[in-house]
Coordinates of C-alpha atoms in Angstrom, one line a residue:
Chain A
X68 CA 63.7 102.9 83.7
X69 CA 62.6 106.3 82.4
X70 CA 65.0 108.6 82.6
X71 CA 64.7 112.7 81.8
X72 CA 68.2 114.4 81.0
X73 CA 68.2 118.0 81.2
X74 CA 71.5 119.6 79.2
X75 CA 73.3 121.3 82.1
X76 CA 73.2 120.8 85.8
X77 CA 74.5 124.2 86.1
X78 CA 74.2 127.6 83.6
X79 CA 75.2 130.9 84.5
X80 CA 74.0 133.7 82.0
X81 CA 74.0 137.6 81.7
X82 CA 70.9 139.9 81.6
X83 CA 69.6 140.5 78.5
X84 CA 70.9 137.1 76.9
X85 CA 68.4 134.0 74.9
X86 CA 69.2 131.1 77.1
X87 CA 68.1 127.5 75.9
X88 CA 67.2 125.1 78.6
X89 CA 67.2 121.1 76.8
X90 CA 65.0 118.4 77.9
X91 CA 65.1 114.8 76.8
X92 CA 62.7 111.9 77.8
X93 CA 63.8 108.2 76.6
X94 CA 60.3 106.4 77.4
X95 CA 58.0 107.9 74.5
X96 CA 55.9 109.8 76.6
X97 CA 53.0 111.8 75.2
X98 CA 53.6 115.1 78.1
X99 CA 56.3 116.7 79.1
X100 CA 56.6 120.0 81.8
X101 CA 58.7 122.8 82.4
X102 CA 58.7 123.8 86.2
X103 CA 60.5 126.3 88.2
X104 CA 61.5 125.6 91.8
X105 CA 61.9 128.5 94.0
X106 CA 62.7 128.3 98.2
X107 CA 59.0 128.5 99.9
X108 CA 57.2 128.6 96.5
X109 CA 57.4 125.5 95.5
X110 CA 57.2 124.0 91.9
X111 CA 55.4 126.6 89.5
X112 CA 54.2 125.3 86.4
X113 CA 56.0 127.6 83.4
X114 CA 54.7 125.3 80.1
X115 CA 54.0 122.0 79.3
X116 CA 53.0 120.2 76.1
X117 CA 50.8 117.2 75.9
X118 CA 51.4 116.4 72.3
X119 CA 54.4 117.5 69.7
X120 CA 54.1 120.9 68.7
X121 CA 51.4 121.1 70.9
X122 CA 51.7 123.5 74.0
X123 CA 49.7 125.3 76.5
X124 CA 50.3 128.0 79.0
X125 CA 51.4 126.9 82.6
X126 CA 50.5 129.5 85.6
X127 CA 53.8 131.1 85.1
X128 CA 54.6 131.3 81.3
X129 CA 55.7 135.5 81.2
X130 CA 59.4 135.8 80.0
X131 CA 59.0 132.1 78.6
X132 CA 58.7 130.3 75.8
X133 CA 58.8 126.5 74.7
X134 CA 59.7 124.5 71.9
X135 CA 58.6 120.8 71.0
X136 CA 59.5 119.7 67.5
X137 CA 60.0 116.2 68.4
X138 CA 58.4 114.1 70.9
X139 CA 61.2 113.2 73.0
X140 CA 62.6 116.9 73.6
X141 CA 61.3 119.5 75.3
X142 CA 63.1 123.0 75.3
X143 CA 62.6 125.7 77.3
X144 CA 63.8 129.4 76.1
X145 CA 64.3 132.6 77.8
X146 CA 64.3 135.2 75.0
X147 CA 65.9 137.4 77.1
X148 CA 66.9 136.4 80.5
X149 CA 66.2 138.7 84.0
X150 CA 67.4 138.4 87.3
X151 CA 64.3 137.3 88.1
X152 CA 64.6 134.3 86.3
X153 CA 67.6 133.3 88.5
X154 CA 66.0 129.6 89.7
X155 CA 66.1 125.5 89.6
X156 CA 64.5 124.9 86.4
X157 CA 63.2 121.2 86.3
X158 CA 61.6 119.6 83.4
X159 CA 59.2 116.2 83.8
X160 CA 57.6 114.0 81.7
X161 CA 54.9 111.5 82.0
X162 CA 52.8 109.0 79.9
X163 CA 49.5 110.5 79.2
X164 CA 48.1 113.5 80.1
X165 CA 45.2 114.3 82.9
X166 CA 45.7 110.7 84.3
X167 CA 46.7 108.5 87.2
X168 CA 50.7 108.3 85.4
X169 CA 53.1 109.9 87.9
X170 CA 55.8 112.4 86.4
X171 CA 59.3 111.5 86.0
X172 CA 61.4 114.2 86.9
X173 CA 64.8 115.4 85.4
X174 CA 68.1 116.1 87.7
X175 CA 67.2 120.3 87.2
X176 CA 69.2 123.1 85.6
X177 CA 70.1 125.6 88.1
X178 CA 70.3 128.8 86.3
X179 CA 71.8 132.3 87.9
X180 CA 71.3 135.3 85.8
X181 CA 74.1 138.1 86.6
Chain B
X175 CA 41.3 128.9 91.2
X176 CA 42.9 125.1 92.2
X177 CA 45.6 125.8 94.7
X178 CA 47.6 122.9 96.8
X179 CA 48.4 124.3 100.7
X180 CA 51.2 122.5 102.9
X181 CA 51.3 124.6 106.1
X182 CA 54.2 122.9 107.8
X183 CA 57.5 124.4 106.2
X184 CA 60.0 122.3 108.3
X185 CA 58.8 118.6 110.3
X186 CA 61.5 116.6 112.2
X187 CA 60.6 113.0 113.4
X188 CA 62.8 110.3 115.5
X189 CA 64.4 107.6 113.3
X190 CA 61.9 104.4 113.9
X191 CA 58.5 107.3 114.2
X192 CA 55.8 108.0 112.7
X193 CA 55.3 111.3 111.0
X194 CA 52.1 113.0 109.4
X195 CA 52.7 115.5 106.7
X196 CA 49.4 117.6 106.1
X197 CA 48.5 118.8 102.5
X198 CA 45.2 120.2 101.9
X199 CA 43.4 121.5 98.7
X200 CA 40.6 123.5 96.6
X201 CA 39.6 122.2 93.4
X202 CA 36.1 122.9 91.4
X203 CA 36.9 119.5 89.6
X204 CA 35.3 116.1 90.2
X205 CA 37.7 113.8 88.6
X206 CA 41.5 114.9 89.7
X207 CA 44.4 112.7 90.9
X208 CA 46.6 113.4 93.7
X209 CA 50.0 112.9 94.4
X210 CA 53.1 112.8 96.8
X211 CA 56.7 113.4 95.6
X212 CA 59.6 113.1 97.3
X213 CA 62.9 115.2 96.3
X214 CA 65.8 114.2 98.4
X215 CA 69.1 116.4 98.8
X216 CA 70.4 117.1 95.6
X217 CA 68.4 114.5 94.0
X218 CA 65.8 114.1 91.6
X219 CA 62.3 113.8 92.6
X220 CA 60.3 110.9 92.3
X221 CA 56.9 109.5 93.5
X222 CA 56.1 108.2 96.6
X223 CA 52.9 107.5 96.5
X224 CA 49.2 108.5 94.4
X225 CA 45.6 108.7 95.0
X226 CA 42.7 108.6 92.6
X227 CA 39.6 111.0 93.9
X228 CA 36.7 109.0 93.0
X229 CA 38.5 106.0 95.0
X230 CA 37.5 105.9 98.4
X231 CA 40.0 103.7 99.8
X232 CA 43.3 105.2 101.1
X233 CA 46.4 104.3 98.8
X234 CA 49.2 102.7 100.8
X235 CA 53.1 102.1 99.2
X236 CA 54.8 99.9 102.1
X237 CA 55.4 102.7 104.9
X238 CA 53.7 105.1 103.5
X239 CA 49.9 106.0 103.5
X240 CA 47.5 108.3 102.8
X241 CA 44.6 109.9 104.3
X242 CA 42.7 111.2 101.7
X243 CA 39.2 113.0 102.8
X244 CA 37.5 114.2 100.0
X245 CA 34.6 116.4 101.7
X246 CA 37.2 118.2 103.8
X247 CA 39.9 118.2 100.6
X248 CA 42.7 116.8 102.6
X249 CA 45.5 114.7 101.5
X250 CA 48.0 113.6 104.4
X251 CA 51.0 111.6 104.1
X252 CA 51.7 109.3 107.3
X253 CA 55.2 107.8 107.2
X254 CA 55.6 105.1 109.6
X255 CA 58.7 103.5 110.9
X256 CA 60.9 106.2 109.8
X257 CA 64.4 105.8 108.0
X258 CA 67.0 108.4 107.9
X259 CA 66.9 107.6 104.3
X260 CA 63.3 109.3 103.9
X261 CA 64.7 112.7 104.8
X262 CA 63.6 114.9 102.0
X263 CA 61.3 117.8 100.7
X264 CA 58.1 116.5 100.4
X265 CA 55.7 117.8 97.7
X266 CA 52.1 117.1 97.4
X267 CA 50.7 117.6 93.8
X268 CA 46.9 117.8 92.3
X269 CA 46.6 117.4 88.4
X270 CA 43.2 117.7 87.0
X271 CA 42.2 118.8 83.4
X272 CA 45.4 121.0 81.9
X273 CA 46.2 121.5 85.9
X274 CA 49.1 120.8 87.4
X275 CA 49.6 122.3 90.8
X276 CA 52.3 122.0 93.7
X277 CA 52.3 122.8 97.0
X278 CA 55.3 124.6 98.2
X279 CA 56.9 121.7 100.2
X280 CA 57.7 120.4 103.4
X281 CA 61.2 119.8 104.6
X282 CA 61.1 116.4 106.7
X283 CA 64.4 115.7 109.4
X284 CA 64.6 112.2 110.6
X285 CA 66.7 112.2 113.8
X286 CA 68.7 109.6 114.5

């Protein structure tokens, strides 16, 4: 089975500091996806990266950035975290990009920014 | 701009039912792939079921089916025989070229 491990369930973090969201896959898939899950809004695409090193621009990348230096992690960075930025942050991967492969989800990060 | 609409916020449906959820969509693309994801109470999400969009035939994964109308850009998810075990949110998802887009949910009650 694939599984997606994100570093911490839970992360509580004061304005103004660089928080580091982590994101392992185990199956050697080629894309992997940062989302942000926020009551009646859904899942908002922040970044994803279809190859190492490679990334692109979700619809919600402002106050974000991503890192991929190896092909099974993913990490996600606040360089300096807002209130606004309180939210479930799920990361997914999945086996090829712009295909019929479903996305394998991690169990989220909740994050609350005080 | 693609977007993913699911008007129903909140569905409740009698354990043993059938339920429709409705998704509908906008998408300038011809070759896209659609999805429906189910995230259960503090659980992780996972796929329930997928449609190709150049495939005309509905997709069907045991109780659940799709109707999938391409001219009218409509996606439902019927769930038939309902189990208190399918109470979730329920996502529908399009992903075409560098596009991933989610609707914003539905919450489904099964009522025993």
């Amino acid at each position: 089975d694939v599984k997606v491990t994100q570093s911490s369930r839970y992360l509580v973090k004061r304005t103004g500091e660089k928080v580091f969201l982590e994101c392992v896959q185990d199956m050697d898939h080629e894309n992997m996806f940062w989302y942000r899950q926020d009551p009646g809004l859904g899942l908002r695409l922040i970044y994803f990266s279809y190859d190492v090193k490679m990334k692109e621009k979700g619809d919600i990348p402002e106050g974000y950035s991503v890192s991929r230096e190896k092909k099974e992690r993913f990490s996600l960075i606040l360089e300096s975290a807002s209130t606004n930025q309180t939210s479930m942050y799920l990361c997914a991967s999945s086996l090829a990009p712009w295909s019929y492969n479903e996305q394998f989800f991690g169990p989220g990060t909740r994050l609350t920014v005080l | 701009a693609q977007t993913v609409t699911q008007s129903q916020p909140e569905m409740s449906v009698q354990e043993a039912e059938t339920v429709t959820l409705s998704c509908t969509y906008d998408t300038s693309e011809s070759d896209y792939y659609l999805f429906w994801y189910k995230q259960p109470p503090s659980r992780q999400m996972i796929l329930v079921i997928r449609q190709e969009a150049y495939k005309q035939q509905n997709a069907t994964e045991n109780r659940f089916s799709v109707n999938f109308q391409k001219a009218a850009k409509s996606f439902s998810l019927k769930i038939s025989d309902s189990q208190l075990g399918d109470a979730a949110m329920y996502f529908c998802a399009l992903e075409g070229t560098y596009k991933y887009i989610f609707g914003t949910g539905t919450r489904l009650k099964v009522l025993a």
